[in-house]
Each structure stands twice: as structure tokens, then as C-alpha cells.
PDB file of C-alpha atoms in Angstrom:
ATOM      1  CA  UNK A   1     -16.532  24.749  14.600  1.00 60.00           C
ATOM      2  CA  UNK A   2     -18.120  21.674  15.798  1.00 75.00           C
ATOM      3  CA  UNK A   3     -16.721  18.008  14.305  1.00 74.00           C
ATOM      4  CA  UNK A   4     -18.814  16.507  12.493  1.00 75.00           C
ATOM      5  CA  UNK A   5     -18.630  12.686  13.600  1.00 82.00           C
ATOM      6  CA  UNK A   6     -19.993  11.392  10.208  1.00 83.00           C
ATOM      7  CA  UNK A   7     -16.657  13.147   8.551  1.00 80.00           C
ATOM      8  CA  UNK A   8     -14.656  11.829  10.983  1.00 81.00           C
ATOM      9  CA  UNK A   9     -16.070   7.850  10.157  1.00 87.00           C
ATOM     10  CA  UNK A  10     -15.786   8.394   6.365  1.00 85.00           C
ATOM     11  CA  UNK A  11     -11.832   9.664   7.242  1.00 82.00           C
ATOM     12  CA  UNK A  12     -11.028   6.439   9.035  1.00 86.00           C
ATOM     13  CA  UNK A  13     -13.078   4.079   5.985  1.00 86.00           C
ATOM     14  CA  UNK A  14     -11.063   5.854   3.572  1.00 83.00           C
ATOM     15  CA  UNK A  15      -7.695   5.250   5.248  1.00 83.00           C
ATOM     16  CA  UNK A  16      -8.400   1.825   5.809  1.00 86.00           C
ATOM     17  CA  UNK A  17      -9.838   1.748   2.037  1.00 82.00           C
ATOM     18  CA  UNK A  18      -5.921   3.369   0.949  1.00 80.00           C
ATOM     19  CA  UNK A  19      -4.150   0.735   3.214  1.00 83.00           C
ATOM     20  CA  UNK A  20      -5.706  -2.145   1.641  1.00 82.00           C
ATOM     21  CA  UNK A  21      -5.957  -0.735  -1.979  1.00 78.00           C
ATOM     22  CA  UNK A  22      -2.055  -0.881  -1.535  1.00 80.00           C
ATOM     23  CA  UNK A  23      -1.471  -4.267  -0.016  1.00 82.00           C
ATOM     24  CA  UNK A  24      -1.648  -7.123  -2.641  1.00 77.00           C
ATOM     25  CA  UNK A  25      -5.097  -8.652  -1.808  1.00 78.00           C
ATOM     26  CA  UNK A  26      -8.230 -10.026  -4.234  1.00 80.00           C
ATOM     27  CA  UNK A  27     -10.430  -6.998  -4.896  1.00 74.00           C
ATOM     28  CA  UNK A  28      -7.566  -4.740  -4.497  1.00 73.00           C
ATOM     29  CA  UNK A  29      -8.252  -3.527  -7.567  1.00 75.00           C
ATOM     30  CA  UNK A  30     -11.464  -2.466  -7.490  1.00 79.00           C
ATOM     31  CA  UNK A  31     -10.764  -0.229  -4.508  1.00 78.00           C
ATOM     32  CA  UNK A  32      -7.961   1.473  -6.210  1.00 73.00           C
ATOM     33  CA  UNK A  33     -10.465   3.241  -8.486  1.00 79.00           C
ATOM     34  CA  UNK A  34     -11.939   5.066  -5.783  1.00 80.00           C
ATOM     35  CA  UNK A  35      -9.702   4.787  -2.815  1.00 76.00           C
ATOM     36  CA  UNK A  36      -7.465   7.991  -3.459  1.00 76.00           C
ATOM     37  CA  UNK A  37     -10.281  10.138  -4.825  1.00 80.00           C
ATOM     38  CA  UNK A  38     -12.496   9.603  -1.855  1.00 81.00           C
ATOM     39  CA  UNK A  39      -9.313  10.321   0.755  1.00 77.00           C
ATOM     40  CA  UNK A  40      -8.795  13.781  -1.550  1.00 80.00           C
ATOM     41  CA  UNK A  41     -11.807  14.843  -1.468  1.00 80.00           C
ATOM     42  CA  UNK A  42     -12.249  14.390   1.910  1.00 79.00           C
ATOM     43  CA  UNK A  43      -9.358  15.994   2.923  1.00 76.00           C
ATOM     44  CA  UNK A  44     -10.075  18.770   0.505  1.00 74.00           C
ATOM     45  CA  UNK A  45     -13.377  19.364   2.222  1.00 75.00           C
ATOM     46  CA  UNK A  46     -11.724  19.840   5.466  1.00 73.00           C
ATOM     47  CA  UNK A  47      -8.969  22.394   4.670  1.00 69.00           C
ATOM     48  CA  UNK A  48      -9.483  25.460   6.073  1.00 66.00           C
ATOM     49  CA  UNK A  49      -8.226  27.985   3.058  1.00 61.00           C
ATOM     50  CA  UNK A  50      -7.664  31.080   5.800  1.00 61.00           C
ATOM     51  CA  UNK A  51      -4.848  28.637   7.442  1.00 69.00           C
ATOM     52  CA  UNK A  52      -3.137  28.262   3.648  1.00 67.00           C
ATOM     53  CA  UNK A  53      -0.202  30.955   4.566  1.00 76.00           C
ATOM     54  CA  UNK A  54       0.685  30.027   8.514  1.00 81.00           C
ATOM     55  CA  UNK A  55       0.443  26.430   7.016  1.00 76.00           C
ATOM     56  CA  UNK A  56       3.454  26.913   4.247  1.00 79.00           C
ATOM     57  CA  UNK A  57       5.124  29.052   6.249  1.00 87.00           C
ATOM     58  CA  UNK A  58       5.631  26.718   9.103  1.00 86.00           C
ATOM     59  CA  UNK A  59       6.393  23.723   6.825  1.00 83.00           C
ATOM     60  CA  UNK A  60       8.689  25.853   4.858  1.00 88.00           C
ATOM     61  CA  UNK A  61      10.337  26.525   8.361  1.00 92.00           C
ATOM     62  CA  UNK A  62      10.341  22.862   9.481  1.00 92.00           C
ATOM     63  CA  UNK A  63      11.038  20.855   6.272  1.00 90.00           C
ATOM     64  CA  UNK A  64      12.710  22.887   3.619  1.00 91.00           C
ATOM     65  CA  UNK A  65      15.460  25.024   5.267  1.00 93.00           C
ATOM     66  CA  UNK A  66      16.879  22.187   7.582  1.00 94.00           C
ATOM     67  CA  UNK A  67      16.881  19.890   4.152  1.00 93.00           C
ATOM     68  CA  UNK A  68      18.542  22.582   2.574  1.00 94.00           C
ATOM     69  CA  UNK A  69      21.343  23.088   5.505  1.00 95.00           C
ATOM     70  CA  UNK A  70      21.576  19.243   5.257  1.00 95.00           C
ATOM     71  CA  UNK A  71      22.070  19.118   1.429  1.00 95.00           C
ATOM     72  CA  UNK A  72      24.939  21.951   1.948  1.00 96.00           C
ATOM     73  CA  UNK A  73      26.594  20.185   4.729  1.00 96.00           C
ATOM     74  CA  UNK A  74      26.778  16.642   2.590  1.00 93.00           C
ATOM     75  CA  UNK A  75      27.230  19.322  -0.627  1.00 93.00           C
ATOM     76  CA  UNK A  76      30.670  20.263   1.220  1.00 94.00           C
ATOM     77  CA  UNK A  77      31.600  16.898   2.560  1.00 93.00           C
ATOM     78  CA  UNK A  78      31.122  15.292  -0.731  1.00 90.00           C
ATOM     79  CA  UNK A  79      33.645  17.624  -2.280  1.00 90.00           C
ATOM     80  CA  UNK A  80      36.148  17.423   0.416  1.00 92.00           C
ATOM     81  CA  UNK A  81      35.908  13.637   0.314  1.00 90.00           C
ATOM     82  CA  UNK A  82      36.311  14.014  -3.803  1.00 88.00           C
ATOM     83  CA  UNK A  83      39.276  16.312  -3.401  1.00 89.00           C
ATOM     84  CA  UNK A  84      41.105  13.841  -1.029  1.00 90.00           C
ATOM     85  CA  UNK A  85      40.433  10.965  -3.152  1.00 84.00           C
ATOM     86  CA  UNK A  86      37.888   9.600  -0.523  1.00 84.00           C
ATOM     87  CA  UNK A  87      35.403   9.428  -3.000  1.00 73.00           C
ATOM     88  CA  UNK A  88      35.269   8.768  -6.387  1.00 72.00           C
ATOM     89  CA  UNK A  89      32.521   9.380  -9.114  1.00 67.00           C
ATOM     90  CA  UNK A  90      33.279   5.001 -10.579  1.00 60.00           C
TER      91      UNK A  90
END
């Protein structure tokens, strides 16, 4: 599939819109109304629905299981620190 260099421009604008929608500057406002919907859509326009079940499965693989491995490991030193009086729940 060839990029489409028009898609590509209105990707960068609407980055640069989201930036400076979030930093406090004078007509911030008025580019929060559209800045998010345009980056959405945009991005919504672009995903590639046949990719939907390699996508989740690799984020599954490198997000979620090493979080939860992480959240055991601190899980079990929380409660050996607890049980020694490291920690306490005041």
C-alpha cells in the first residue's frame, strides 16, 4: 500500500494541534474541541483491522504478562516486608 503523503501532513498537524491543546496557552481552548477527535479519527482511518489479533497478542505478550510477574513479585515482597514488621499499613 502506497503512503499517502497528505495523511501523513494531517498526522503531524494533529500532533502538534494535541501538544498545544495541552500546554496552557491563549486559544488553547478552542483547539481542545477538535484536537482529540481529529488525532482519532485519523488514526482510526489508518488501522489496518486484519492486523487486530497479531496486534493484541504481541502487546498482551510485551505489556501485560511482565506487569503481571512484576505485580506478583512486589505482591510477595509486600507481604514478607508486612510479616516482618518492615512495613506497616499507618
Amino acid at each position: 500500500m502506497k503512503r499517502n503523503s497528505y495523511l501523513d501532513y494531517l498526522k503531524g498537524m494533529s500532533m502538534m494541534l494535541v501538544t498545544y491543546g495541552h500546554c496552557n496557552i491563549p486559544g488553547g481552548g478552542v483547539i481542545g474541541l477538535f484536537h482529540m477527535p481529529l488525532f482519532f479519527f485519523i488514526s482510526g482511518y489508518l488501522f489496518h483491522e486484519y492486523e487486530l489479533k497479531s496486534f493484541v497478542k504481541k502487546k498482551i505478550c510485551s505489556l501485560y504478562v511482565p506487569f503481571v510477574l512484576y505485580e506478583i513479585f512486589f505482591l510477595c515482597c509486600r507481604n514478607i516486608f508486612f510479616k516482618i514488621h518492615f512495613y506497616c499499613k499507618e
